[in-house]
Amino acid sequence: MRYLLVISIFGYFIGIFNPIMEIDAMQYASISRELLRNNLFLHFFDNGNPYLDKPPLIFWITALTFKIFGFTDWAYRIPSIFFTIIAIYGTFQFSKMYYSKQTATLAAIILSSCIGFFIMNSDVRTDMYMIGPMMLAIWQLDLYCKKNNWKNLIFSSIAISFSMMGKGPIGFLIPIIIIGCNQIIIQKIKFFFNLKLIVGLGIIFFFLFPMSYGLYTQFGLRGLEFFYWTNSFGR
């Protein structure tokens, strides 16, 4: 079964050198390149015009890969493939906590062979930048609930912040709802009253602060309102 998983992941690299597709992917690549040219990493522009739409993680990471590898089509796609592998690995580890290793491997194969993953790694957008950290957060947060280990709380909080920077507050809500509902089902309501969770929220706030500061200084309160509400819930 491991060979099927390898074959699926290998499929993400087919067409990695193809031209970046219009409209969204090309726009995101252009914004990332503009970050490097302007040397302003907290304010975003699209062809010189202030940009307020998608969260910044895709622009920051793409700008980094452009800086390292140059302005190439494959440099734009590599981070998305990386986050896809993280999502698959997180799914495997999370599944293994509840089922056998064989079942966990099957779960990883089913996810990795999903046609949507091939599409999102060819026409790269923001989706994998949310899904990868989100699955990592779910796995680590569930581990924290079982072991009460600071390490798992810290990792899950960082992963949640990255998921939010990938595609907005939905990156916070999904892991919290999934783990919270599970704790209710298994009758461990004390999870919600654990003071350590305040530290987790503090870590999330810390990692979101640069983005929030950039939104405020570029767009004022409208920028914060757009990211934390309008973009995900207010449309």
Short mmCIF file of C-alpha atoms in Angstrom, two decimals:
data_model
loop_
_atom_site.label_atom_id
_atom_site.label_comp_id
_atom_site.label_asym_id
_atom_site.label_seq_id
_atom_site.Cartn_x
_atom_site.Cartn_y
_atom_site.Cartn_z
CA MET A 1 0.00 0.00 0.00
CA ARG A 2 2.89 2.33 0.61
CA TYR A 3 3.69 2.17 -3.10
CA LEU A 4 0.22 3.51 -3.90
CA LEU A 5 0.87 6.41 -1.57
CA VAL A 6 4.21 7.14 -3.25
CA ILE A 7 2.59 6.99 -6.69
CA SER A 8 -0.10 9.46 -5.63
CA ILE A 9 2.43 11.92 -4.26
CA PHE A 10 4.59 11.51 -7.36
CA GLY A 11 1.55 12.56 -9.40
CA TYR A 12 1.67 16.02 -7.83
CA PHE A 13 5.01 16.63 -9.54
CA ILE A 14 3.67 15.86 -13.01
CA GLY A 15 3.26 19.17 -14.79
CA ILE A 16 5.15 21.09 -12.13
CA PHE A 17 7.02 22.94 -14.89
CA ASN A 18 3.84 23.91 -16.77
CA PRO A 19 3.04 27.63 -17.04
CA ILE A 20 1.15 29.07 -14.07
CA MET A 21 -2.57 29.16 -14.82
CA GLU A 22 -4.77 32.20 -15.05
CA ILE A 23 -6.50 33.89 -13.25
CA ASP A 24 -6.02 33.37 -9.52
CA ALA A 25 -2.73 31.45 -9.50
CA MET A 26 -1.10 33.94 -11.84
CA GLN A 27 -2.31 36.82 -9.68
CA TYR A 28 -0.94 35.23 -6.50
CA ALA A 29 2.43 34.61 -8.12
CA SER A 30 2.50 38.22 -9.31
CA ILE A 31 1.70 39.55 -5.82
CA SER A 32 4.47 37.39 -4.35
CA ARG A 33 6.96 38.73 -6.86
CA GLU A 34 5.81 42.27 -6.08
CA LEU A 35 6.55 41.65 -2.39
CA LEU A 36 10.18 41.01 -3.23
CA ARG A 37 10.42 44.00 -5.54
CA ASN A 38 8.87 46.41 -3.03
CA ASN A 39 10.66 44.82 -0.06
CA LEU A 40 7.45 45.35 1.94
CA PHE A 41 6.28 42.10 3.50
CA LEU A 42 3.36 43.35 5.60
CA HIS A 43 1.61 45.36 2.88
CA PHE A 44 0.32 43.70 -0.29
CA PHE A 45 -0.12 45.14 -3.76
CA ASP A 46 -1.43 43.80 -7.04
CA ASN A 47 0.11 45.69 -9.96
CA GLY A 48 0.65 48.67 -7.68
CA ASN A 49 -2.87 48.66 -6.24
CA PRO A 50 -3.50 47.81 -2.55
CA TYR A 51 -4.62 44.20 -2.28
CA LEU A 52 -7.17 43.05 0.30
CA ASP A 53 -8.55 39.62 -0.47
CA LYS A 54 -6.62 36.45 0.40
CA PRO A 55 -4.60 35.86 3.61
CA PRO A 56 -0.84 36.35 3.32
CA LEU A 57 0.71 32.91 3.86
CA ILE A 58 0.75 31.97 0.19
CA PHE A 59 2.43 35.28 -0.68
CA TRP A 60 5.06 35.07 2.04
CA ILE A 61 6.06 31.50 1.31
CA THR A 62 5.97 31.92 -2.46
CA ALA A 63 8.12 35.05 -2.13
CA LEU A 64 10.58 32.96 -0.11
CA THR A 65 10.77 30.21 -2.74
CA PHE A 66 11.10 32.83 -5.48
CA LYS A 67 13.95 34.38 -3.51
CA ILE A 68 15.71 31.01 -3.21
CA PHE A 69 14.94 29.38 -6.55
CA GLY A 70 14.11 32.33 -8.80
CA PHE A 71 10.87 33.30 -10.54
CA THR A 72 9.97 29.91 -11.97
CA ASP A 73 6.71 28.01 -12.37
CA TRP A 74 7.91 25.08 -10.27
CA ALA A 75 9.07 27.35 -7.43
CA TYR A 76 5.49 28.60 -7.16
CA ARG A 77 4.08 25.04 -6.90
CA ILE A 78 6.62 23.49 -4.51
CA PRO A 79 5.17 24.96 -1.25
CA SER A 80 1.68 23.68 -2.10
CA ILE A 81 3.04 20.16 -2.59
CA PHE A 82 4.89 20.47 0.72
CA PHE A 83 1.68 21.39 2.56
CA THR A 84 -0.14 18.56 0.79
CA ILE A 85 2.37 16.05 2.14
CA ILE A 86 1.91 17.55 5.62
CA ALA A 87 -1.86 17.05 5.30
CA ILE A 88 -1.40 13.43 4.26
CA TYR A 89 1.07 12.76 7.08
CA GLY A 90 -1.21 14.43 9.63
CA THR A 91 -4.14 12.33 8.42
CA PHE A 92 -2.07 9.15 8.77
CA GLN A 93 -0.93 9.98 12.30
CA PHE A 94 -4.38 11.10 13.43
CA SER A 95 -6.03 7.97 12.00
CA LYS A 96 -3.44 5.73 13.63
CA MET A 97 -4.48 7.06 17.04
CA TYR A 98 -7.93 5.48 16.61
CA TYR A 99 -7.44 2.64 14.14
CA SER A 100 -4.80 0.20 12.94
CA LYS A 101 -1.75 1.23 10.96
CA GLN A 102 -3.25 -0.42 7.88
CA THR A 103 -6.42 1.62 8.19
CA ALA A 104 -4.40 4.79 8.71
CA THR A 105 -2.40 4.01 5.56
CA LEU A 106 -5.63 3.51 3.61
CA ALA A 107 -6.90 6.87 4.88
CA ALA A 108 -3.68 8.54 3.68
CA ILE A 109 -3.97 6.83 0.27
CA ILE A 110 -7.60 7.86 -0.15
CA LEU A 111 -6.75 11.46 0.69
CA SER A 112 -3.60 11.60 -1.44
CA SER A 113 -5.41 10.17 -4.48
CA CYS A 114 -8.25 12.68 -4.24
CA ILE A 115 -8.63 14.40 -7.60
CA GLY A 116 -8.98 17.74 -5.82
CA PHE A 117 -5.44 17.45 -4.49
CA PHE A 118 -4.05 16.97 -7.99
CA ILE A 119 -6.00 19.98 -9.23
CA MET A 120 -4.96 22.19 -6.31
CA ASN A 121 -1.29 21.32 -6.85
CA SER A 122 -1.52 22.13 -10.53
CA ASP A 123 -3.65 25.27 -10.32
CA VAL A 124 -2.22 26.36 -6.97
CA ARG A 125 -4.34 28.58 -4.79
CA THR A 126 -4.69 29.05 -1.04
CA ASP A 127 -6.42 25.76 -0.22
CA MET A 128 -3.41 23.58 0.60
CA TYR A 129 -1.94 26.39 2.70
CA MET A 130 -4.95 25.93 4.97
CA ILE A 131 -5.49 22.15 4.77
CA GLY A 132 -1.90 21.14 5.57
CA PRO A 133 -1.51 23.11 8.83
CA MET A 134 -5.13 22.36 9.76
CA MET A 135 -4.64 18.59 9.65
CA LEU A 136 -1.42 18.98 11.62
CA ALA A 137 -3.32 21.06 14.19
CA ILE A 138 -6.10 18.46 14.55
CA TRP A 139 -3.58 15.68 15.12
CA GLN A 140 -1.50 17.63 17.64
CA LEU A 141 -4.51 19.06 19.48
CA ASP A 142 -5.98 15.58 19.88
CA LEU A 143 -2.62 14.38 21.20
CA TYR A 144 -2.67 17.23 23.69
CA CYS A 145 -6.11 16.19 24.91
CA LYS A 146 -4.83 12.67 25.51
CA LYS A 147 -1.38 13.40 26.97
CA ASN A 148 -1.71 16.96 28.30
CA ASN A 149 1.73 17.68 26.87
CA TRP A 150 2.86 21.29 26.39
CA LYS A 151 4.71 20.35 23.21
CA ASN A 152 1.50 19.22 21.51
CA LEU A 153 -0.35 22.36 22.59
CA ILE A 154 2.40 24.59 21.22
CA PHE A 155 2.61 22.74 17.90
CA SER A 156 -1.17 22.71 17.47
CA SER A 157 -1.41 26.44 18.24
CA ILE A 158 1.29 27.31 15.73
CA ALA A 159 -0.37 25.08 13.13
CA ILE A 160 -3.74 26.77 13.72
CA SER A 161 -2.19 30.20 13.23
CA PHE A 162 -0.62 29.06 9.95
CA SER A 163 -3.93 27.60 8.82
CA MET A 164 -5.63 30.92 9.56
CA MET A 165 -2.94 32.77 7.62
CA GLY A 166 -3.60 30.29 4.83
CA LYS A 167 -7.32 30.92 4.41
CA GLY A 168 -8.80 32.87 7.30
CA PRO A 169 -10.62 32.12 10.57
CA ILE A 170 -12.01 28.85 9.21
CA GLY A 171 -8.53 27.49 9.93
CA PHE A 172 -9.26 28.06 13.63
CA LEU A 173 -12.88 26.96 13.73
CA ILE A 174 -12.57 23.54 12.08
CA PRO A 175 -9.89 22.09 14.42
CA ILE A 176 -11.59 23.54 17.51
CA ILE A 177 -15.04 22.25 16.48
CA ILE A 178 -13.72 18.78 15.61
CA ILE A 179 -11.72 18.31 18.81
CA GLY A 180 -14.32 20.09 20.95
CA CYS A 181 -17.17 17.88 19.70
CA ASN A 182 -15.03 14.80 20.27
CA GLN A 183 -14.38 15.85 23.87
CA ILE A 184 -18.11 16.32 24.40
CA ILE A 185 -18.86 12.90 22.94
CA ILE A 186 -16.36 11.16 25.20
CA GLN A 187 -17.64 13.26 28.12
CA LYS A 188 -14.47 15.19 28.85
CA ILE A 189 -15.98 18.65 29.19
CA LYS A 190 -13.07 19.74 31.38
CA PHE A 191 -11.13 20.24 28.15
CA PHE A 192 -12.91 23.58 27.72
CA PHE A 193 -11.88 24.78 31.19
CA ASN A 194 -8.19 24.00 30.94
CA LEU A 195 -6.25 27.20 31.62
CA LYS A 196 -3.43 25.98 29.36
CA LEU A 197 -5.70 26.76 26.41
CA ILE A 198 -5.19 30.46 27.20
CA VAL A 199 -1.49 29.94 26.45
CA GLY A 200 -2.48 28.32 23.17
CA LEU A 201 -4.61 31.33 22.27
CA GLY A 202 -1.67 33.57 23.17
CA ILE A 203 0.60 31.65 20.79
CA ILE A 204 -1.98 31.98 18.02
CA PHE A 205 -2.25 35.73 18.66
CA PHE A 206 1.55 36.05 18.64
CA PHE A 207 1.90 34.45 15.21
CA LEU A 208 -1.05 36.37 13.79
CA PHE A 209 0.21 39.73 15.06
CA PRO A 210 2.50 40.61 12.08
CA MET A 211 -0.31 39.94 9.63
CA SER A 212 -2.83 41.84 11.76
CA TYR A 213 -0.45 44.78 12.16
CA GLY A 214 0.11 44.89 8.42
CA LEU A 215 -3.63 44.82 7.70
CA TYR A 216 -4.25 47.63 10.18
CA THR A 217 -1.44 49.87 8.97
CA GLN A 218 -2.40 49.38 5.33
CA PHE A 219 -6.22 49.38 5.53
CA GLY A 220 -7.13 50.41 9.07
CA LEU A 221 -9.89 48.60 10.95
CA ARG A 222 -11.45 47.65 7.62
CA GLY A 223 -8.52 45.33 6.97
CA LEU A 224 -8.95 43.53 10.29
CA GLU A 225 -12.69 43.28 9.86
CA PHE A 226 -12.26 41.84 6.38
CA PHE A 227 -9.84 39.11 7.47
CA TYR A 228 -11.48 38.10 10.75
CA TRP A 229 -15.09 38.34 9.57
CA THR A 230 -16.09 39.48 6.09
CA ASN A 231 -13.81 37.21 4.05
CA SER A 232 -15.10 34.01 5.68
CA PHE A 233 -18.53 34.80 7.14
CA GLY A 234 -19.74 38.20 5.96
CA ARG A 235 -20.17 37.58 2.23
#
